[in-house]
C-alpha cells in the first residue's frame, strides 16, 4: 500500500506538467488567427506609420494657407563709419565740387517683425487636394497589406490542416502495419512465416515512420510560419482546428460576380489617376498670377559709442510698412506646356493599366471558379477512392491473418492506401486553395 502511494506521489508532478501543457496549448480557429494577425502584424504597423506621415503632410499643406510671421533683431558697431561723397553745392558750396561726409553713428541696432500672407496661389489649394488623395492611397496600401496577410495566413492554416489530416491517416496505416508485423514475428517463431516476409513488412513499417517524421517536420515549419504571420513568439504553443469533411461539401459553387471597385489594385490605379490629374492641374496653375500681402514693423536705435543698452536721447525710432506683391507669369520657355503633356501621357498610361487590371481580374476570377468546380469534383472522387482503399486494406488484413493472401498483397494494398491518402490530402488542400483564390479575385478576403 505504501509503495503504491509512493508511486502515485512520484507520478503527480508528471500529471501536473501534462495538464499544464494541455492547458497552455491554445486551439485557434482561422478567424481567431486572422484577427490576431491583423492586430499584431509588423507590416501593418509600418504601413500605419506611413499613413500617419501622410496625414501630417496634409497638415503641412494647410500651413501654406496661414500667415508666416517672423521676428529678427540685429546689432552692429562700426569702428569706422562709412563715408559718402555728395555734391558740395547741396550745402552752399561751389558747383562741381564734392564733399566727403559721414552719415550715421558707429552703433546701430534694430528689432522688427514681418508678416507674409498668401492671398491667391492656386498651387496651394491644389496641393492640399493632392495631399488628401495621398492619404486615400496610403489607406488602400494598408488594405492591400491586410489582404495579402489574410491570404498568406489562410493558405498556411489550410496547409497545417492538410498535414494534420495526412498524419492522422498515416498513423492509421502505421498502426495496421505494426500490428501485422508483430503478428508475423510470432508466426516466424512458429515457423509459419519467412524472414523475407518479416523483412519486407519491416521496410514498409520504416518507410511509414520516415513519412510521418517528414510530415511532422513540415507541420512544425507551417506552425512557425503561422506564428510569424501573427507576430507571436515561436515558443507559443498553438494548434489549429482539424479539417472536417463537411467543410469541402459546403464549397461555394454559385456563379461568382465581380465588381472592379472591390479590387484594391484597381482602386489604387484609379486613385493614381486622380492624383496625376491634380498634378497636371497644379502645373497649369503656373500660368496664373500669385498675390501675397506683406508687412512689417520695427524699432531702430543709434549711439555714438559701443554700448548695446544705450541709444541717442534714450529713444528708439519706429518703422512700419505694408504692401502687396503680384507675380504674373509672362513666358517660361514652354516649360509648363511640356510638363503638362508629360502628365497627360502619365494619365493615359494609368487608364490603360486600369483596363489591363480589369481584364486580368476577370481572367483570374474565371480561372478560380473553374478550379473550384474541378477541385470539388476531384475531392469527392478522392474521398470515395480513399474509403475504398481503406476497405481493401481492412479486407486484405483479415484475409492475410486467415492465410488467404500473401504478404506481398498486404504491402501492395498498403502502398495503394498511401497513394490514396496523398491524393485525398492533395485534393483537400487544392479545394481550400481554390476557395481562397476565388475570395481573392472577388475582393472578399476581408470581412466588411
Short mmCIF file of C-alpha atoms in Angstrom, two decimals, residues 50 56 166 251 309 325 344 379:
data_model
loop_
_atom_site.label_atom_id
_atom_site.label_comp_id
_atom_site.label_asym_id
_atom_site.label_seq_id
_atom_site.Cartn_x
_atom_site.Cartn_y
_atom_site.Cartn_z
CA UNK A 50 3.27 55.75 -43.43
CA UNK A 56 1.00 65.07 -41.21
CA UNK A 166 -2.27 13.30 -43.52
CA UNK A 251 -17.94 24.91 -51.05
CA UNK A 309 22.00 99.21 -23.83
CA UNK A 325 3.17 91.54 -54.22
CA UNK A 344 -1.26 63.71 -69.94
CA UNK A 379 -12.16 15.93 -53.88
#
